[in-house]
Amino acid sequence: MDQALFRKFCKLAHDKAGIHLKEGKESLVQARVAKRLRALGLDHPREYLEYMERDESGEELVLFLDVISTNFTNFFREPDHFDVLAEDVKRLVLEKGRRRIRLWSAASSSGEEPYTMAITVLEALEGAPADFRILATDISTRMLARAEEGVYAAGRLEGVPKAFRHKYFERIGRRGSEEESYRIRPAVRERVVFRRLNLADPPFPMQGPLDVVFCRNVMIYFDQPVRQRLVSEIERLLAPGGLLCIGHSETLSTVKNHLKYIRSSVFRNSVDAEVLQGAS
């Protein structure tokens, strides 16, 4: 793949999904485009670009973005965020008596993050009655399909405490075999709703307010304008005092925002809920 063609694919990924592919990623782009070439029986990446231009349905563009986007995740990744989530849910439900909690996993990939959020909240509530729902979004239809299935190979559960495996997963296949896998139990699955969403294209259809937003390890793929639009939209959706967790390798220092720094990679809506209630 020559440089001119590489730049065309980069521009397409940026214009349609905000994905910023830097110089030096030629081999990555070529390898992932090759998957679509094989699927379509095409011989050259240039043919693939022409194919997408002719595809008025836009379906192939979605499949291109599926293969070009990076999807790495696991259960309880960056575990301190789930400790913060548990503390916040306890504060809202057990201390303040809230009965409705809304959460958003903005880049849910194959589902490990939103399911971990659901497990964390179930454990934190300790059986207390509360209506909590998690919206899980991703740009990849392929990842969303895997997430909705809720089935994971045994090796993908290495970060899950053993007690949680028995409580929140159902084993499928013979233990120790290549077919051994685990399915999310309905008590967890029913708390999560999966939807396709392009984070580079706000405003989003959700109205909010959202109590907790996890937008982790996705902004590193965006350039400055896209990050700014995304953070501004998250601020719009966050409830007063709402919580935002970003990836540990990410920062908000380069974007304008009114979020209050709590600790590394954790922020809160700077308009505190109690202040608003006192002023009403």
PDB file of N, CA and C in Angstrom, residues 13-81:
ATOM      1  N   ALA A  13     -11.113   7.070   7.847  1.00  0.00           N
ATOM      2  CA  ALA A  13     -11.296   6.670   9.247  1.00  0.00           C
ATOM      3  C   ALA A  13     -11.496   7.897  10.140  1.00  0.00           C
ATOM      4  N   HIS A  14     -10.774   8.970   9.840  1.00  0.00           N
ATOM      5  CA  HIS A  14     -10.903  10.180  10.653  1.00  0.00           C
ATOM      6  C   HIS A  14     -12.220  10.893  10.382  1.00  0.00           C
ATOM      7  N   ASP A  15     -12.573  11.060   9.109  1.00  0.00           N
ATOM      8  CA  ASP A  15     -13.783  11.798   8.763  1.00  0.00           C
ATOM      9  C   ASP A  15     -15.049  11.101   9.248  1.00  0.00           C
ATOM     10  N   LYS A  16     -15.050   9.784   9.223  1.00  0.00           N
ATOM     11  CA  LYS A  16     -16.268   9.042   9.551  1.00  0.00           C
ATOM     12  C   LYS A  16     -16.334   8.583  11.005  1.00  0.00           C
ATOM     13  N   ALA A  17     -15.184   8.450  11.676  1.00  0.00           N
ATOM     14  CA  ALA A  17     -15.214   7.932  13.051  1.00  0.00           C
ATOM     15  C   ALA A  17     -14.275   8.659  13.991  1.00  0.00           C
ATOM     16  N   GLY A  18     -13.571   9.673  13.510  1.00  0.00           N
ATOM     17  CA  GLY A  18     -12.667  10.413  14.380  1.00  0.00           C
ATOM     18  C   GLY A  18     -11.403   9.672  14.741  1.00  0.00           C
ATOM     19  N   ILE A  19     -11.151   8.523  14.103  1.00  0.00           N
ATOM     20  CA  ILE A  19      -9.973   7.712  14.415  1.00  0.00           C
ATOM     21  C   ILE A  19      -8.743   8.349  13.772  1.00  0.00           C
ATOM     22  N   HIS A  20      -7.749   8.637  14.581  1.00  0.00           N
ATOM     23  CA  HIS A  20      -6.536   9.314  14.110  1.00  0.00           C
ATOM     24  C   HIS A  20      -5.419   8.290  13.968  1.00  0.00           C
ATOM     25  N   LEU A  21      -5.140   7.894  12.722  1.00  0.00           N
ATOM     26  CA  LEU A  21      -4.091   6.919  12.435  1.00  0.00           C
ATOM     27  C   LEU A  21      -2.814   7.670  12.065  1.00  0.00           C
ATOM     28  N   LYS A  22      -1.776   7.479  12.856  1.00  0.00           N
ATOM     29  CA  LYS A  22      -0.533   8.210  12.654  1.00  0.00           C
ATOM     30  C   LYS A  22       0.337   7.537  11.606  1.00  0.00           C
ATOM     31  N   GLU A  23       1.310   8.298  11.108  1.00  0.00           N
ATOM     32  CA  GLU A  23       2.309   7.722  10.208  1.00  0.00           C
ATOM     33  C   GLU A  23       2.994   6.551  10.909  1.00  0.00           C
ATOM     34  N   GLY A  24       3.279   5.532  10.153  1.00  0.00           N
ATOM     35  CA  GLY A  24       3.888   4.339  10.732  1.00  0.00           C
ATOM     36  C   GLY A  24       2.900   3.220  10.955  1.00  0.00           C
ATOM     37  N   LYS A  25       1.612   3.497  10.712  1.00  0.00           N
ATOM     38  CA  LYS A  25       0.568   2.492  10.896  1.00  0.00           C
ATOM     39  C   LYS A  25       0.169   1.831   9.572  1.00  0.00           C
ATOM     40  N   GLU A  26       1.030   1.986   8.567  1.00  0.00           N
ATOM     41  CA  GLU A  26       0.698   1.444   7.251  1.00  0.00           C
ATOM     42  C   GLU A  26       0.440  -0.064   7.287  1.00  0.00           C
ATOM     43  N   SER A  27       1.312  -0.800   7.990  1.00  0.00           N
ATOM     44  CA  SER A  27       1.164  -2.261   8.021  1.00  0.00           C
ATOM     45  C   SER A  27      -0.119  -2.662   8.727  1.00  0.00           C
ATOM     46  N   LEU A  28      -0.485  -1.920   9.785  1.00  0.00           N
ATOM     47  CA  LEU A  28      -1.733  -2.216  10.505  1.00  0.00           C
ATOM     48  C   LEU A  28      -2.930  -2.009   9.588  1.00  0.00           C
ATOM     49  N   VAL A  29      -2.965  -0.873   8.902  1.00  0.00           N
ATOM     50  CA  VAL A  29      -4.080  -0.579   8.002  1.00  0.00           C
ATOM     51  C   VAL A  29      -4.142  -1.605   6.878  1.00  0.00           C
ATOM     52  N   GLN A  30      -2.978  -1.930   6.312  1.00  0.00           N
ATOM     53  CA  GLN A  30      -2.963  -2.898   5.216  1.00  0.00           C
ATOM     54  C   GLN A  30      -3.480  -4.257   5.664  1.00  0.00           C
ATOM     55  N   ALA A  31      -3.071  -4.704   6.855  1.00  0.00           N
ATOM     56  CA  ALA A  31      -3.506  -6.014   7.347  1.00  0.00           C
ATOM     57  C   ALA A  31      -5.011  -6.055   7.589  1.00  0.00           C
ATOM     58  N   ARG A  32      -5.552  -4.954   8.099  1.00  0.00           N
ATOM     59  CA  ARG A  32      -6.989  -4.955   8.417  1.00  0.00           C
ATOM     60  C   ARG A  32      -7.848  -4.757   7.168  1.00  0.00           C
ATOM     61  N   VAL A  33      -7.358  -3.980   6.231  1.00  0.00           N
ATOM     62  CA  VAL A  33      -8.064  -3.836   4.957  1.00  0.00           C
ATOM     63  C   VAL A  33      -8.046  -5.170   4.206  1.00  0.00           C
ATOM     64  N   ALA A  34      -6.960  -5.919   4.355  1.00  0.00           N
ATOM     65  CA  ALA A  34      -6.840  -7.213   3.673  1.00  0.00           C
ATOM     66  C   ALA A  34      -7.966  -8.164   4.072  1.00  0.00           C
ATOM     67  N   LYS A  35      -8.448  -8.042   5.313  1.00  0.00           N
ATOM     68  CA  LYS A  35      -9.562  -8.890   5.755  1.00  0.00           C
ATOM     69  C   LYS A  35     -10.805  -8.635   4.916  1.00  0.00           C
ATOM     70  N   ARG A  36     -11.065  -7.353   4.601  1.00  0.00           N
ATOM     71  CA  ARG A  36     -12.227  -7.032   3.789  1.00  0.00           C
ATOM     72  C   ARG A  36     -11.995  -7.411   2.318  1.00  0.00           C
ATOM     73  N   LEU A  37     -10.760  -7.306   1.848  1.00  0.00           N
ATOM     74  CA  LEU A  37     -10.454  -7.719   0.488  1.00  0.00           C
ATOM     75  C   LEU A  37     -10.770  -9.198   0.298  1.00  0.00           C
ATOM     76  N   ARG A  38     -10.352 -10.012   1.269  1.00  0.00           N
ATOM     77  CA  ARG A  38     -10.610 -11.451   1.177  1.00  0.00           C
ATOM     78  C   ARG A  38     -12.106 -11.739   1.223  1.00  0.00           C
ATOM     79  N   ALA A  39     -12.806 -11.030   2.097  1.00  0.00           N
ATOM     80  CA  ALA A  39     -14.246 -11.258   2.240  1.00  0.00           C
ATOM     81  C   ALA A  39     -15.009 -10.897   0.966  1.00  0.00           C
ATOM     82  N   LEU A  40     -14.538  -9.883   0.258  1.00  0.00           N
ATOM     83  CA  LEU A  40     -15.239  -9.403  -0.935  1.00  0.00           C
ATOM     84  C   LEU A  40     -14.672  -9.956  -2.234  1.00  0.00           C
ATOM     85  N   GLY A  41     -13.557 -10.674  -2.153  1.00  0.00           N
ATOM     86  CA  GLY A  41     -12.939 -11.218  -3.347  1.00  0.00           C
ATOM     87  C   GLY A  41     -12.255 -10.157  -4.199  1.00  0.00           C
ATOM     88  N   LEU A  42     -11.746  -9.124  -3.562  1.00  0.00           N
ATOM     89  CA  LEU A  42     -11.054  -8.055  -4.273  1.00  0.00           C
ATOM     90  C   LEU A  42      -9.542  -8.269  -4.197  1.00  0.00           C
ATOM     91  N   ASP A  43      -8.829  -7.667  -5.141  1.00  0.00           N
ATOM     92  CA  ASP A  43      -7.391  -7.906  -5.241  1.00  0.00           C
ATOM     93  C   ASP A  43      -6.532  -6.778  -4.699  1.00  0.00           C
ATOM     94  N   HIS A  44      -7.054  -5.543  -4.660  1.00  0.00           N
ATOM     95  CA  HIS A  44      -6.201  -4.409  -4.322  1.00  0.00           C
ATOM     96  C   HIS A  44      -6.950  -3.416  -3.438  1.00  0.00           C
ATOM     97  N   PRO A  45      -6.265  -2.796  -2.470  1.00  0.00           N
ATOM     98  CA  PRO A  45      -6.925  -1.819  -1.599  1.00  0.00           C
ATOM     99  C   PRO A  45      -7.618  -0.690  -2.370  1.00  0.00           C
ATOM    100  N   ARG A  46      -7.069  -0.311  -3.535  1.00  0.00           N
ATOM    101  CA  ARG A  46      -7.702   0.748  -4.320  1.00  0.00           C
ATOM    102  C   ARG A  46      -9.094   0.315  -4.787  1.00  0.00           C
ATOM    103  N   GLU A  47      -9.237  -0.969  -5.132  1.00  0.00           N
ATOM    104  CA  GLU A  47     -10.543  -1.497  -5.511  1.00  0.00           C
ATOM    105  C   GLU A  47     -11.524  -1.402  -4.342  1.00  0.00           C
ATOM    106  N   TYR A  48     -10.971  -1.594  -3.142  1.00  0.00           N
ATOM    107  CA  TYR A  48     -11.821  -1.552  -1.951  1.00  0.00           C
ATOM    108  C   TYR A  48     -12.344  -0.138  -1.701  1.00  0.00           C
ATOM    109  N   LEU A  49     -11.486   0.858  -1.873  1.00  0.00           N
ATOM    110  CA  LEU A  49     -11.937   2.246  -1.742  1.00  0.00           C
ATOM    111  C   LEU A  49     -13.036   2.558  -2.747  1.00  0.00           C
ATOM    112  N   GLU A  50     -12.859   2.117  -3.972  1.00  0.00           N
ATOM    113  CA  GLU A  50     -13.867   2.338  -5.007  1.00  0.00           C
ATOM    114  C   GLU A  50     -15.162   1.606  -4.675  1.00  0.00           C
ATOM    115  N   TYR A  51     -15.030   0.413  -4.085  1.00  0.00           N
ATOM    116  CA  TYR A  51     -16.210  -0.362  -3.693  1.00  0.00           C
ATOM    117  C   TYR A  51     -17.014   0.395  -2.630  1.00  0.00           C
ATOM    118  N   MET A  52     -16.311   0.949  -1.624  1.00  0.00           N
ATOM    119  CA  MET A  52     -17.012   1.705  -0.584  1.00  0.00           C
ATOM    120  C   MET A  52     -17.677   2.953  -1.149  1.00  0.00           C
ATOM    121  N   GLU A  53     -17.040   3.593  -2.129  1.00  0.00           N
ATOM    122  CA  GLU A  53     -17.637   4.777  -2.750  1.00  0.00           C
ATOM    123  C   GLU A  53     -18.919   4.431  -3.489  1.00  0.00           C
ATOM    124  N   ARG A  54     -18.977   3.230  -4.069  1.00  0.00           N
ATOM    125  CA  ARG A  54     -20.178   2.806  -4.811  1.00  0.00           C
ATOM    126  C   ARG A  54     -21.281   2.289  -3.905  1.00  0.00           C
ATOM    127  N   ASP A  55     -20.932   1.917  -2.686  1.00  0.00           N
ATOM    128  CA  ASP A  55     -21.900   1.304  -1.759  1.00  0.00           C
ATOM    129  C   ASP A  55     -22.797   2.380  -1.136  1.00  0.00           C
ATOM    130  N   GLU A  56     -23.940   2.626  -1.730  1.00  0.00           N
ATOM    131  CA  GLU A  56     -24.835   3.676  -1.255  1.00  0.00           C
ATOM    132  C   GLU A  56     -25.472   3.343   0.091  1.00  0.00           C
ATOM    133  N   SER A  57     -25.522   2.059   0.446  1.00  0.00           N
ATOM    134  CA  SER A  57     -26.131   1.665   1.719  1.00  0.00           C
ATOM    135  C   SER A  57     -25.274   2.074   2.917  1.00  0.00           C
ATOM    136  N   GLY A  58     -23.971   2.243   2.702  1.00  0.00           N
ATOM    137  CA  GLY A  58     -23.067   2.577   3.796  1.00  0.00           C
ATOM    138  C   GLY A  58     -22.688   1.386   4.658  1.00  0.00           C
ATOM    139  N   GLU A  59     -23.166   0.203   4.305  1.00  0.00           N
ATOM    140  CA  GLU A  59     -22.897  -0.983   5.130  1.00  0.00           C
ATOM    141  C   GLU A  59     -21.411  -1.343   5.120  1.00  0.00           C
ATOM    142  N   GLU A  60     -20.767  -1.209   3.970  1.00  0.00           N
ATOM    143  CA  GLU A  60     -19.354  -1.574   3.908  1.00  0.00           C
ATOM    144  C   GLU A  60     -18.488  -0.602   4.698  1.00  0.00           C
ATOM    145  N   LEU A  61     -18.900   0.660   4.747  1.00  0.00           N
ATOM    146  CA  LEU A  61     -18.171   1.634   5.560  1.00  0.00           C
ATOM    147  C   LEU A  61     -18.188   1.212   7.026  1.00  0.00           C
ATOM    148  N   VAL A  62     -19.339   0.734   7.508  1.00  0.00           N
ATOM    149  CA  VAL A  62     -19.445   0.256   8.886  1.00  0.00           C
ATOM    150  C   VAL A  62     -18.493  -0.915   9.105  1.00  0.00           C
ATOM    151  N   LEU A  63     -18.427  -1.831   8.143  1.00  0.00           N
ATOM    152  CA  LEU A  63     -17.543  -2.987   8.271  1.00  0.00           C
ATOM    153  C   LEU A  63     -16.070  -2.566   8.223  1.00  0.00           C
ATOM    154  N   PHE A  64     -15.759  -1.555   7.419  1.00  0.00           N
ATOM    155  CA  PHE A  64     -14.390  -1.022   7.390  1.00  0.00           C
ATOM    156  C   PHE A  64     -14.013  -0.445   8.745  1.00  0.00           C
ATOM    157  N   LEU A  65     -14.904   0.340   9.339  1.00  0.00           N
ATOM    158  CA  LEU A  65     -14.626   0.927  10.649  1.00  0.00           C
ATOM    159  C   LEU A  65     -14.522  -0.159  11.716  1.00  0.00           C
ATOM    160  N   ASP A  66     -15.284  -1.246  11.533  1.00  0.00           N
ATOM    161  CA  ASP A  66     -15.181  -2.378  12.451  1.00  0.00           C
ATOM    162  C   ASP A  66     -13.767  -2.928  12.491  1.00  0.00           C
ATOM    163  N   VAL A  67     -13.187  -3.170  11.326  1.00  0.00           N
ATOM    164  CA  VAL A  67     -11.876  -3.824  11.295  1.00  0.00           C
ATOM    165  C   VAL A  67     -10.740  -2.857  11.607  1.00  0.00           C
ATOM    166  N   ILE A  68     -10.955  -1.565  11.341  1.00  0.00           N
ATOM    167  CA  ILE A  68      -9.870  -0.613  11.544  1.00  0.00           C
ATOM    168  C   ILE A  68      -9.755  -0.157  12.990  1.00  0.00           C
ATOM    169  N   SER A  69     -10.860  -0.234  13.740  1.00  0.00           N
ATOM    170  CA  SER A  69     -10.836   0.218  15.136  1.00  0.00           C
ATOM    171  C   SER A  69     -10.189  -0.846  16.009  1.00  0.00           C
ATOM    172  N   THR A  70      -9.463  -0.396  17.028  1.00  0.00           N
ATOM    173  CA  THR A  70      -8.783  -1.303  17.948  1.00  0.00           C
ATOM    174  C   THR A  70      -9.735  -1.724  19.039  1.00  0.00           C
ATOM    175  N   ASN A  71      -9.817  -3.004  19.318  1.00  0.00           N
ATOM    176  CA  ASN A  71     -10.726  -3.500  20.342  1.00  0.00           C
ATOM    177  C   ASN A  71      -9.968  -4.388  21.322  1.00  0.00           C
ATOM    178  N   PHE A  72      -9.396  -3.756  22.355  1.00  0.00           N
ATOM    179  CA  PHE A  72      -8.715  -4.507  23.402  1.00  0.00           C
ATOM    180  C   PHE A  72      -9.387  -4.194  24.729  1.00  0.00           C
ATOM    181  N   THR A  73      -9.767  -5.237  25.432  1.00  0.00           N
ATOM    182  CA  THR A  73     -10.421  -5.038  26.723  1.00  0.00           C
ATOM    183  C   THR A  73     -10.356  -6.327  27.513  1.00  0.00           C
ATOM    184  N   ASN A  74     -10.644  -6.251  28.782  1.00  0.00           N
ATOM    185  CA  ASN A  74     -10.820  -7.446  29.598  1.00  0.00           C
ATOM    186  C   ASN A  74     -11.633  -7.078  30.836  1.00  0.00           C
ATOM    187  N   PHE A  75     -12.060  -8.090  31.574  1.00  0.00           N
ATOM    188  CA  PHE A  75     -12.848  -7.854  32.778  1.00  0.00           C
ATOM    189  C   PHE A  75     -11.983  -7.203  33.856  1.00  0.00           C
ATOM    190  N   PHE A  76     -12.570  -6.218  34.560  1.00  0.00           N
ATOM    191  CA  PHE A  76     -11.910  -5.517  35.664  1.00  0.00           C
ATOM    192  C   PHE A  76     -10.593  -4.869  35.226  1.00  0.00           C
ATOM    193  N   ARG A  77     -10.560  -4.407  33.983  1.00  0.00           N
ATOM    194  CA  ARG A  77      -9.391  -3.661  33.510  1.00  0.00           C
ATOM    195  C   ARG A  77      -9.324  -2.319  34.242  1.00  0.00           C
ATOM    196  N   GLU A  78      -8.135  -1.903  34.671  1.00  0.00           N
ATOM    197  CA  GLU A  78      -7.953  -0.703  35.480  1.00  0.00           C
ATOM    198  C   GLU A  78      -8.911  -0.758  36.687  1.00  0.00           C
ATOM    199  N   PRO A  79      -8.674  -1.710  37.586  1.00  0.00           N
ATOM    200  CA  PRO A  79      -9.641  -2.052  38.639  1.00  0.00           C
ATOM    201  C   PRO A  79      -9.985  -0.937  39.618  1.00  0.00           C
ATOM    202  N   ASP A  80      -9.106   0.059  39.779  1.00  0.00           N
ATOM    203  CA  ASP A  80      -9.422   1.128  40.721  1.00  0.00           C
ATOM    204  C   ASP A  80     -10.659   1.908  40.308  1.00  0.00           C
ATOM    205  N   HIS A  81     -10.957   1.937  39.009  1.00  0.00           N
ATOM    206  CA  HIS A  81     -12.174   2.621  38.556  1.00  0.00           C
ATOM    207  C   HIS A  81     -13.433   1.931  39.077  1.00  0.00           C
TER     208      HIS A  81
END
